[in-house]
CSV table of C-alpha atoms and ligand atoms in Angstrom, one decimal:
chain,number,residue,atom,x,y,z
U,1,MET,CA,89.7,-11.6,118.2
U,2,LEU,CA,88.2,-9.0,116.0
U,3,ALA,CA,89.8,-8.9,112.5
U,4,ILE,CA,90.6,-5.5,111.6
U,5,PRO,CA,91.1,-5.3,107.7
U,6,ALA,CA,92.3,-1.6,107.6
U,7,SER,CA,94.7,-1.5,110.5
U,8,PHE,CA,97.5,1.0,111.4
U,9,PRO,CA,100.9,0.7,112.9
U,10,ASP,CA,101.1,0.6,116.7
U,11,HIS,CA,103.3,3.8,116.9
U,12,PHE,CA,100.8,5.8,114.7
U,13,LEU,CA,99.7,9.0,116.1
U,14,TRP,CA,95.9,9.7,116.7
U,15,GLY,CA,95.1,13.3,117.3
U,16,VAL,CA,93.2,16.7,116.8
U,17,SER,CA,94.5,19.8,115.8
U,18,THR,CA,93.4,23.3,117.3
U,19,SER,CA,94.8,26.7,117.3
U,20,SER,CA,95.1,29.5,119.8
U,21,HIS,CA,92.8,32.1,118.4
U,22,GLN,CA,90.1,29.7,117.5
U,23,PHE,CA,90.0,28.0,121.0
U,24,GLU,CA,91.5,30.1,123.7
U,25,GLY,CA,89.2,33.1,123.8
U,26,GLY,CA,89.7,36.6,125.6
U,27,ASN,CA,92.6,37.8,123.7
U,28,THR,CA,92.5,41.4,122.3
U,29,LEU,CA,96.2,41.7,121.3
U,30,ASN,CA,96.4,40.3,117.8
U,31,GLN,CA,95.5,41.5,114.3
U,32,TRP,CA,92.4,39.2,114.2
U,33,HIS,CA,90.7,40.9,117.1
U,34,ASP,CA,90.9,44.3,115.1
U,35,TRP,CA,89.6,42.5,112.0
U,36,GLU,CA,86.6,41.0,113.8
U,37,ARG,CA,85.9,44.4,115.4
U,38,ALA,CA,85.8,46.0,112.1
U,39,GLY,CA,83.0,43.9,111.2
U,40,ARG,CA,84.8,41.7,108.7
U,41,ILE,CA,83.2,38.2,109.8
U,42,ARG,CA,80.6,37.2,107.3
U,43,SER,CA,78.2,35.8,109.9
U,44,GLY,CA,78.7,38.9,112.0
U,45,THR,CA,80.1,37.1,114.9
U,46,VAL,CA,83.3,37.5,116.9
U,47,SER,CA,85.6,35.1,118.4
U,48,GLY,CA,84.9,36.4,121.9
U,49,GLU,CA,85.5,33.7,124.5
U,50,ALA,CA,86.1,31.1,121.7
U,51,CYS,CA,86.0,27.5,123.4
U,52,GLY,CA,87.2,29.1,126.7
U,53,TRP,CA,90.5,27.4,126.6
U,54,TRP,CA,92.4,30.1,128.3
U,55,ARG,CA,90.5,29.5,131.5
U,56,ASN,CA,89.8,25.9,131.1
U,57,ALA,CA,91.3,23.9,128.3
U,58,GLU,CA,91.4,21.0,130.7
U,59,CYS,CA,87.9,20.1,130.1
U,60,ASP,CA,88.5,19.5,126.4
U,61,LEU,CA,91.6,17.6,127.1
U,62,ASP,CA,89.4,15.3,129.2
U,63,LEU,CA,87.4,14.6,126.1
U,64,CYS,CA,90.7,13.9,124.2
U,65,SER,CA,91.4,11.3,126.7
U,66,GLN,CA,88.0,9.7,126.3
U,67,LEU,CA,88.7,9.5,122.6
U,68,GLY,CA,92.0,7.6,123.3
U,69,LEU,CA,94.0,10.3,121.6
U,70,ASN,CA,97.9,9.9,121.9
U,71,ALA,CA,98.7,13.4,120.4
U,72,ILE,CA,97.3,16.9,119.9
U,73,ARG,CA,98.4,19.9,118.0
U,74,ILE,CA,97.9,23.3,119.6
U,75,SER,CA,99.4,26.8,118.8
U,76,LEU,CA,101.1,29.5,121.0
U,77,GLU,CA,99.5,32.7,120.4
U,78,TRP,CA,102.4,35.1,119.8
U,79,SER,CA,100.5,38.3,120.9
U,80,ARG,CA,100.1,36.7,124.4
U,81,MET,CA,103.7,35.7,124.7
U,82,GLU,CA,105.2,39.0,123.3
U,83,PRO,CA,102.3,41.6,123.9
U,84,ALA,CA,104.3,44.6,122.9
U,85,TYR,CA,107.7,44.5,121.0
U,86,ALA,CA,110.5,42.9,123.1
U,87,HIS,CA,108.0,42.6,126.2
U,88,TRP,CA,107.6,38.9,127.2
U,89,SER,CA,104.7,37.8,129.3
U,90,ASP,CA,105.5,35.4,132.1
U,91,PRO,CA,101.9,34.6,132.8
U,92,ALA,CA,101.3,33.5,129.3
U,93,VAL,CA,104.3,31.1,129.5
U,94,LEU,CA,102.9,29.8,132.8
U,95,ARG,CA,99.4,29.1,131.3
U,96,TYR,CA,101.0,27.4,128.2
U,97,ARG,CA,103.1,25.2,130.6
U,98,GLU,CA,100.0,24.1,132.2
U,99,ILE,CA,98.0,23.3,129.2
U,100,ILE,CA,100.8,21.5,127.6
U,101,GLY,CA,101.7,19.7,131.0
U,102,GLN,CA,98.0,18.6,131.4
U,103,ALA,CA,98.0,17.3,127.8
U,104,ARG,CA,101.2,15.2,128.5
U,105,ARG,CA,99.9,13.9,131.7
U,106,ARG,CA,96.8,12.5,129.6
U,107,GLY,CA,99.4,10.6,127.5
U,108,MET,CA,99.4,13.0,124.4
U,109,ARG,CA,102.5,14.0,122.5
U,110,VAL,CA,102.2,17.6,121.8
U,111,PHE,CA,102.9,19.3,118.6
U,112,VAL,CA,103.0,23.1,118.9
U,113,SER,CA,102.5,25.6,116.2
U,114,LEU,CA,104.2,29.0,116.6
U,115,HIS,CA,102.0,30.8,114.1
U,116,HIS,CA,98.4,29.8,113.2
U,117,PHE,CA,97.3,32.9,111.2
U,118,THR,CA,97.5,35.4,114.1
U,119,HIS,CA,100.3,37.5,115.4
U,120,PRO,CA,100.7,40.6,117.6
U,121,ARG,CA,99.1,44.0,116.6
U,122,TRP,CA,102.6,45.5,116.7
U,123,PHE,CA,103.9,43.1,114.3
U,124,GLU,CA,101.0,43.6,111.9
U,125,ALA,CA,101.6,47.3,112.1
U,126,ARG,CA,105.3,47.0,110.9
U,127,GLY,CA,103.9,45.3,107.9
U,128,GLY,CA,103.7,41.6,109.0
U,129,PHE,CA,105.8,39.3,106.9
U,130,LEU,CA,106.4,42.1,104.2
U,131,ASP,CA,108.8,43.7,107.0
U,132,ALA,CA,112.4,42.8,106.1
U,133,GLN,CA,112.9,42.2,109.9
U,134,ALA,CA,110.3,39.7,110.2
U,135,PRO,CA,112.6,36.7,110.1
U,136,ARG,CA,114.7,38.2,113.0
U,137,LEU,CA,111.5,38.9,115.0
U,138,PHE,CA,110.0,35.5,114.3
U,139,ARG,CA,113.4,33.9,115.4
U,140,HIS,CA,113.4,35.8,118.8
U,141,TYR,CA,109.9,34.4,119.3
U,142,ALA,CA,111.0,30.9,118.5
U,143,LYS,CA,113.8,31.2,120.9
U,144,ARG,CA,111.7,32.4,123.6
U,145,ALA,CA,109.1,29.6,123.1
U,146,VAL,CA,111.8,26.8,123.1
U,147,ARG,CA,113.6,28.3,126.2
U,148,SER,CA,110.4,28.4,128.1
U,149,LEU,CA,108.7,25.3,127.0
U,150,GLY,CA,111.6,23.1,125.8
U,151,ASP,CA,111.5,20.8,128.7
U,152,LEU,CA,107.9,19.8,127.7
U,153,VAL,CA,108.0,20.0,123.8
U,154,THR,CA,110.2,18.8,121.2
U,155,ASP,CA,107.6,18.8,118.1
U,156,TRP,CA,107.3,22.2,116.7
U,157,VAL,CA,105.3,23.5,113.6
U,158,THR,CA,106.9,26.8,112.7
U,159,PHE,CA,103.8,28.0,110.5
U,160,ASN,CA,100.4,26.8,109.6
U,161,GLU,CA,99.7,27.0,105.9
U,162,PRO,CA,101.9,29.9,104.7
U,163,ASN,CA,100.0,29.5,101.3
U,164,VAL,CA,96.6,30.0,102.9
U,165,TYR,CA,97.9,33.0,104.9
U,166,ALA,CA,99.3,34.7,101.8
U,167,ALA,CA,96.4,33.9,99.6
U,168,PHE,CA,93.6,34.9,101.8
U,169,GLY,CA,95.3,38.0,103.0
U,170,TYR,CA,96.6,39.4,99.8
U,171,LEU,CA,94.7,37.8,97.0
U,172,PHE,CA,91.1,37.3,98.3
U,173,GLY,CA,90.9,39.8,101.1
U,174,GLU,CA,89.5,37.3,103.5
U,175,PHE,CA,92.0,37.8,106.2
U,176,PRO,CA,93.8,40.7,107.6
U,177,PRO,CA,95.2,42.8,106.2
U,178,GLY,CA,92.3,42.3,103.5
U,179,ARG,CA,94.2,43.1,100.5
U,180,ARG,CA,93.1,41.8,96.9
U,181,ASN,CA,94.7,40.7,93.8
U,182,GLU,CA,98.1,41.5,95.0
U,183,LEU,CA,100.0,38.7,93.6
U,184,ASN,CA,103.4,40.4,94.2
U,185,SER,CA,102.6,41.1,97.9
U,186,ALA,CA,101.3,37.6,98.3
U,187,LEU,CA,104.5,36.1,97.1
U,188,SER,CA,106.7,38.4,99.0
U,189,VAL,CA,104.6,37.4,102.1
U,190,PHE,CA,105.2,33.9,101.2
U,191,SER,CA,108.8,34.1,100.8
U,192,GLY,CA,109.0,36.3,104.1
U,193,MET,CA,107.4,33.3,105.9
U,194,MET,CA,109.7,30.9,104.4
U,195,ARG,CA,112.6,33.0,105.4
U,196,SER,CA,111.2,33.1,108.8
U,197,HIS,CA,110.6,29.5,109.0
U,198,ALA,CA,114.4,29.1,108.2
U,199,ALA,CA,115.3,31.3,111.0
U,200,ALA,CA,113.1,29.6,113.5
U,201,TYR,CA,114.3,26.2,112.4
U,202,GLU,CA,117.9,27.2,113.1
U,203,ALA,CA,117.1,28.8,116.4
U,204,LEU,CA,115.0,25.8,117.7
U,205,HIS,CA,117.7,23.4,116.8
U,206,ARG,CA,120.3,25.5,118.3
U,207,GLU,CA,118.5,25.7,121.5
U,208,GLN,CA,117.2,22.2,121.4
U,209,PRO,CA,119.2,19.6,119.4
U,210,GLU,CA,116.6,16.9,119.5
U,211,ALA,CA,113.8,19.3,118.1
U,212,ASN,CA,111.7,18.0,115.5
U,213,VAL,CA,110.6,21.0,113.4
U,214,GLY,CA,108.4,21.2,110.4
U,215,LEU,CA,105.5,23.2,108.9
U,216,ALA,CA,102.0,22.5,107.7
U,217,VAL,CA,100.7,23.2,104.2
U,218,ASN,CA,97.3,23.2,102.9
U,219,TYR,CA,97.0,21.0,99.8
U,220,VAL,CA,93.9,21.2,97.5
U,221,VAL,CA,93.3,19.1,94.4
U,222,PHE,CA,92.5,21.4,91.5
U,223,GLU,CA,90.5,19.6,88.9
U,224,PRO,CA,90.1,21.1,85.4
U,225,ALA,CA,86.1,21.4,85.0
U,226,ARG,CA,86.3,20.6,81.2
U,227,ASP,CA,88.9,18.7,79.2
U,228,ASN,CA,90.4,21.5,77.3
U,229,VAL,CA,93.6,23.4,77.3
U,230,LEU,CA,92.6,26.5,79.2
U,231,ASP,CA,91.0,24.7,82.1
U,232,ARG,CA,93.9,22.4,82.3
U,233,GLN,CA,96.4,25.2,82.4
U,234,LEU,CA,94.5,27.2,84.9
U,235,ALA,CA,94.3,24.2,87.2
U,236,ALA,CA,98.1,23.5,86.7
U,237,ALA,CA,98.9,27.2,87.6
U,238,TYR,CA,96.8,27.0,90.7
U,239,ASP,CA,98.5,23.6,91.6
U,240,VAL,CA,102.0,25.1,91.2
U,241,LEU,CA,101.4,28.2,93.1
U,242,PHE,CA,99.3,27.0,95.9
U,243,ASN,CA,100.2,23.3,96.4
U,244,ARG,CA,103.8,23.0,95.2
U,245,SER,CA,105.5,26.5,96.3
U,246,THR,CA,106.2,25.4,99.6
U,247,LEU,CA,107.8,22.0,98.4
U,248,SER,CA,109.9,24.2,95.8
U,249,TYR,CA,111.2,26.5,98.6
U,250,LEU,CA,112.2,23.5,100.7
U,251,GLN,CA,113.9,21.8,97.9
U,252,GLY,CA,115.7,24.9,96.5
U,253,GLU,CA,113.9,24.5,93.1
U,254,PRO,CA,112.6,27.8,91.5
U,255,LEU,CA,108.9,27.8,90.7
U,256,PRO,CA,108.3,27.2,86.9
U,257,LEU,CA,108.2,30.2,84.6
U,258,PRO,CA,106.6,32.8,84.7
U,259,PHE,CA,106.3,32.4,88.5
U,260,ALA,CA,109.9,32.2,89.2
U,261,MET,CA,110.2,35.8,88.1
U,262,LEU,CA,107.9,37.0,90.8
U,263,ALA,CA,109.1,34.5,93.6
U,264,PRO,CA,112.8,34.2,94.1
U,265,SER,CA,114.0,31.1,95.9
U,266,VAL,CA,114.8,31.3,99.6
U,267,PRO,CA,118.1,29.4,99.7
U,268,GLU,CA,118.3,29.4,103.4
U,269,CYS,CA,115.3,27.2,103.8
U,270,VAL,CA,116.4,24.4,101.6
U,271,GLY,CA,116.4,21.1,103.4
U,272,LYS,CA,115.2,22.7,106.7
U,273,THR,CA,112.3,20.6,107.7
U,274,ASP,CA,112.2,17.5,109.9
U,275,PHE,CA,108.6,16.4,109.0
U,276,ILE,CA,105.9,18.1,106.8
U,277,GLY,CA,102.4,18.4,108.0
U,278,LEU,CA,99.6,18.0,105.4
U,279,ASN,CA,96.2,19.9,105.9
U,280,VAL,CA,94.0,18.2,103.5
U,281,TYR,CA,90.3,19.0,102.9
U,282,ASN,CA,89.1,19.8,99.4
U,283,ARG,CA,88.7,19.5,95.8
U,284,LEU,CA,88.0,22.4,93.8
U,285,HIS,CA,87.0,22.6,90.2
U,286,VAL,CA,88.7,25.1,87.8
U,287,ARG,CA,87.2,26.7,84.8
U,288,ALA,CA,88.7,29.4,82.7
U,289,PRO,CA,86.8,32.3,84.2
U,290,TRP,CA,85.4,34.0,81.1
U,291,GLY,CA,81.8,33.7,80.1
U,292,GLU,CA,79.9,31.5,82.6
U,293,LYS,CA,78.9,31.9,86.2
U,294,PHE,CA,81.8,30.7,88.2
U,295,GLY,CA,83.2,31.6,91.5
U,296,PRO,CA,86.1,34.0,91.8
U,297,GLY,CA,89.2,32.8,89.8
U,298,GLY,CA,87.0,30.2,88.0
U,299,LEU,CA,87.0,28.1,91.1
U,300,HIS,CA,83.8,26.1,91.7
U,301,VAL,CA,82.2,23.3,93.6
U,302,PRO,CA,79.6,21.5,91.6
U,303,ARG,CA,76.4,21.0,93.5
U,304,HIS,CA,76.2,17.3,93.2
U,305,LEU,CA,79.6,16.4,94.8
U,306,PRO,CA,79.8,15.6,98.5
U,307,GLN,CA,80.2,18.6,100.6
U,308,GLY,CA,79.3,19.7,104.1
U,309,ASP,CA,77.7,23.0,105.2
U,310,ALA,CA,78.2,25.9,102.9
U,311,GLY,CA,79.8,29.3,104.1
U,312,VAL,CA,77.4,32.2,104.3
U,313,ASP,CA,78.1,33.3,100.8
U,314,VAL,CA,80.2,30.6,99.2
U,315,PRO,CA,80.6,26.8,99.3
U,316,TYR,CA,83.2,25.5,101.6
U,317,GLY,CA,84.5,23.0,99.2
U,318,GLU,CA,84.2,19.4,97.9
U,319,ALA,CA,85.0,17.1,100.8
U,320,TYR,CA,87.4,14.9,99.0
U,321,PRO,CA,89.2,12.1,100.9
U,322,LYS,CA,91.6,11.5,97.8
U,323,VAL,CA,93.3,14.6,98.5
U,324,VAL,CA,95.0,12.7,101.3
U,325,SER,CA,97.0,10.4,98.8
U,326,ALA,CA,97.6,13.2,96.4
U,327,ALA,CA,99.3,15.3,98.9
U,328,VAL,CA,101.3,12.4,100.3
U,329,ARG,CA,102.6,11.5,96.9
U,330,VAL,CA,103.7,14.9,96.1
U,331,TYR,CA,105.3,15.8,99.4
U,332,ALA,CA,107.1,12.4,99.8
U,333,ALA,CA,109.7,14.0,97.3
U,334,LEU,CA,111.1,15.6,100.7
U,335,GLY,CA,112.0,12.4,102.2
U,336,ARG,CA,110.8,13.3,105.5
U,337,PRO,CA,108.1,11.9,107.6
U,338,MET,CA,104.6,13.2,106.9
U,339,TYR,CA,101.4,13.8,109.1
U,340,VAL,CA,98.0,14.6,108.2
U,341,MET,CA,97.8,17.6,110.4
U,342,GLU,CA,94.4,18.6,109.6
U,343,ASN,CA,91.5,16.9,107.9
U,344,GLY,CA,87.7,17.5,108.5
U,345,VAL,CA,84.4,19.0,107.2
U,346,PRO,CA,82.1,21.7,108.4
U,347,ASP,CA,79.0,19.6,109.1
U,348,ARG,CA,76.6,20.7,112.1
U,349,ALA,CA,74.4,17.7,111.6
U,350,ASP,CA,77.3,15.2,111.1
U,351,ARG,CA,75.9,14.0,108.0
U,352,ILE,CA,79.0,13.5,106.1
U,353,ARG,CA,81.7,13.6,108.5
U,354,PRO,CA,81.7,9.9,109.3
U,355,TRP,CA,82.3,9.2,105.6
U,356,LEU,CA,84.9,11.7,105.3
U,357,LEU,CA,86.8,10.4,108.3
U,358,VAL,CA,86.7,6.7,107.4
U,359,ASN,CA,87.6,7.4,103.7
U,360,SER,CA,90.5,9.9,104.5
U,361,LEU,CA,91.9,7.2,107.0
U,362,LYS,CA,91.5,4.6,104.4
U,363,GLU,CA,93.4,6.7,102.0
U,364,LEU,CA,96.2,7.3,104.4
U,365,ARG,CA,96.4,3.6,105.5
U,366,GLN,CA,96.8,2.8,101.6
U,367,MET,CA,99.8,5.2,101.5
U,368,TRP,CA,101.2,3.5,104.6
U,369,GLN,CA,100.8,0.0,103.0
U,370,GLN,CA,102.5,1.4,99.9
U,371,GLY,CA,105.6,2.3,101.9
U,372,TYR,CA,105.1,6.1,102.3
U,373,ASP,CA,106.2,7.4,105.6
U,374,VAL,CA,103.1,8.7,107.1
U,375,ARG,CA,103.0,8.8,111.0
U,376,GLY,CA,99.8,10.2,112.1
U,377,TYR,CA,96.4,11.8,111.7
U,378,PHE,CA,95.0,14.8,113.3
U,379,HIS,CA,91.3,15.7,112.9
U,380,TRP,CA,90.2,19.2,112.5
U,381,SER,CA,88.8,19.5,115.2
U,382,LEU,CA,87.8,18.4,118.5
U,383,VAL,CA,85.1,20.8,119.2
U,384,ASP,CA,83.2,23.6,117.3
U,385,ASN,CA,85.2,26.5,117.0
U,386,PHE,CA,85.8,30.1,115.6
U,387,GLU,CA,86.1,29.5,111.9
U,388,TRP,CA,87.9,32.8,110.7
U,389,SER,CA,86.1,34.7,107.9
U,390,GLU,CA,82.9,32.6,108.6
U,391,GLY,CA,82.9,32.8,112.4
U,392,TRP,CA,80.8,30.7,114.2
U,393,HIS,CA,78.7,29.7,111.1
U,394,LEU,CA,80.7,26.6,110.0
U,395,ARG,CA,81.1,23.7,112.6
U,396,PHE,CA,83.9,21.5,112.5
U,397,GLY,CA,83.8,19.7,115.8
U,398,LEU,CA,83.6,16.0,116.8
U,399,TYR,CA,81.9,17.6,119.5
U,400,GLU,CA,79.2,20.2,119.2
U,401,LEU,CA,79.7,23.3,121.3
U,402,ASP,CA,76.5,24.8,122.9
U,403,ARG,CA,77.8,28.4,123.0
U,404,SER,CA,75.2,29.7,125.6
U,405,THR,CA,75.9,27.0,128.3
U,406,GLY,CA,79.6,25.9,127.3
U,407,GLN,CA,78.4,22.3,127.0
U,408,ARG,CA,79.9,19.9,124.7
U,409,HIS,CA,77.8,17.2,123.0
U,410,PRO,CA,79.3,14.4,121.2
U,411,ARG,CA,78.4,13.9,117.6
U,412,PRO,CA,78.3,10.5,116.2
U,413,SER,CA,81.7,10.9,114.6
U,414,ALA,CA,83.3,11.1,118.1
U,415,GLU,CA,82.4,7.7,119.0
U,416,LEU,CA,83.4,6.6,115.5
U,417,TYR,CA,86.9,8.1,115.8
U,418,ARG,CA,87.1,6.6,119.3
U,419,GLN,CA,86.3,3.1,118.0
U,420,ILE,CA,88.7,3.4,115.1
U,421,ILE,CA,91.5,4.6,117.6
U,422,ALA,CA,90.7,1.6,120.0
U,423,ASP,CA,90.8,-0.8,117.2
U,424,LYS,CA,94.0,0.8,115.8
U,425,GLY,CA,92.1,0.4,112.3
U,426,ILE,CA,88.7,0.4,110.7
U,427,ARG,CA,86.3,-2.5,111.0
U,428,ARG,CA,84.9,-4.2,107.9
U,429,GLU,CA,81.3,-3.2,108.7
U,430,THR,CA,82.5,0.6,109.2
U,431,LEU,CA,84.1,0.5,105.7
U,432,GLU,CA,81.2,-1.1,104.2
U,433,ARG,CA,78.7,1.3,106.0
U,434,TRP,CA,80.5,4.4,104.9
U,435,GLU,CA,81.6,3.2,101.4
U,436,LYS,CA,79.3,5.9,99.7
U,437,ALA,CA,79.1,9.5,100.6
U,438,PRO,CA,75.5,10.2,101.8
U,439,GLY,CA,73.5,12.2,99.3
N,501,BGC,C1,93.1,26.1,109.0
N,501,BGC,C2,92.2,25.9,110.2
N,501,BGC,C3,90.8,26.1,109.8
N,501,BGC,C4,90.4,24.9,109.0
N,501,BGC,C5,88.9,24.7,108.5
N,501,BGC,C6,92.7,25.1,107.9
N,501,BGC,O1,93.1,25.5,106.8
N,501,BGC,O2,94.4,25.8,109.5
N,501,BGC,O3,92.4,27.1,111.1
N,501,BGC,O4,89.8,26.1,110.8
N,501,BGC,O5,91.1,25.0,107.8
N,501,BGC,O6,88.6,25.7,107.5
């Protein structure tokens, strides 16, 4: 029998993550559609038909079967479910029932996110998560989702990355509504999302006692560029605000001063998570911004460090497998099961993806061996898809998508992932082959 030195437990979940707007295509009802039409995508592209899932997700579900996946994460498009305030769409529910049913028939456990950056235009017009009514509106939507899909789904992710949504929409101007440097609004949006999470958590559990409800956070390692007080303090401030705020909210602990004055705690969300999803990609280097040439906010990716393809104007980030263990150690404080819910790299030529895949899994396995409750890994993503403000410029797929024909072509990483899943672990020669990042 083959000796697998880095093996995983039998019940481990092997999946891919996806989201509605990036995969389904053909939706004109959300705020991202307006953002794209306003020409806000750096590569000048629009999501358009995306990966065509609204017509045919089944062909990609077949690819999932070929990889041997036993799990998948999708999201519901709130704007399809509730196209106008309090008007619910039956055809949307039917289509989601088909997609989820088809995934289950192929042996996959389906995790369903309720919000992955997009929501209905009417909700955005009210102010999105700045609207005091947002928790109530989001609770209605959650209730509708569980009532119409609860016989097929028990694993719910209320929100994908409230920290990214708030920062990109209200500090960096990269996502709608495109506001910049509004720290107060960003923190209000964040707490509005956490209140909405708590409301949805309660509704899901009330309707479905066996529901397993969590949320996904994006975790980044912030490294001081130099060993001096300013760089260390700036890196620590990023760490507190970006990485630890979700944890603080869920634990009922105030953020450290001075941030606590800006972001009051949200008592109703304390303890309200059954698991935590960790979306782990990058390390960023932080240099107190004055003087030299550094990116916005002093964030920087040194050229010599491993990275995939760069964005149109800025690097995507250093590909950093150790972010997996960093995030697991911090979020273990919740005492809940953890899943790596996203991990990947933009890499059209599949130059460094195999290295990232192998080494991220190696980190995750070490965490499991050390007794951390890590239960699954979801790669971002199955097939090239619409990458938000970069559009089609960045390619995250295990499969390459030819957008003119719709054909999918496996990159070498697809076969590598298939083999790891089949072996339930990583072969010695694979570990050795990918020990070092390709230059
Ligand atoms: C998001 C995905 C995105 C991925 C790659 C994550 O932060 O949840 O929607 O495509 O990063 O950038």
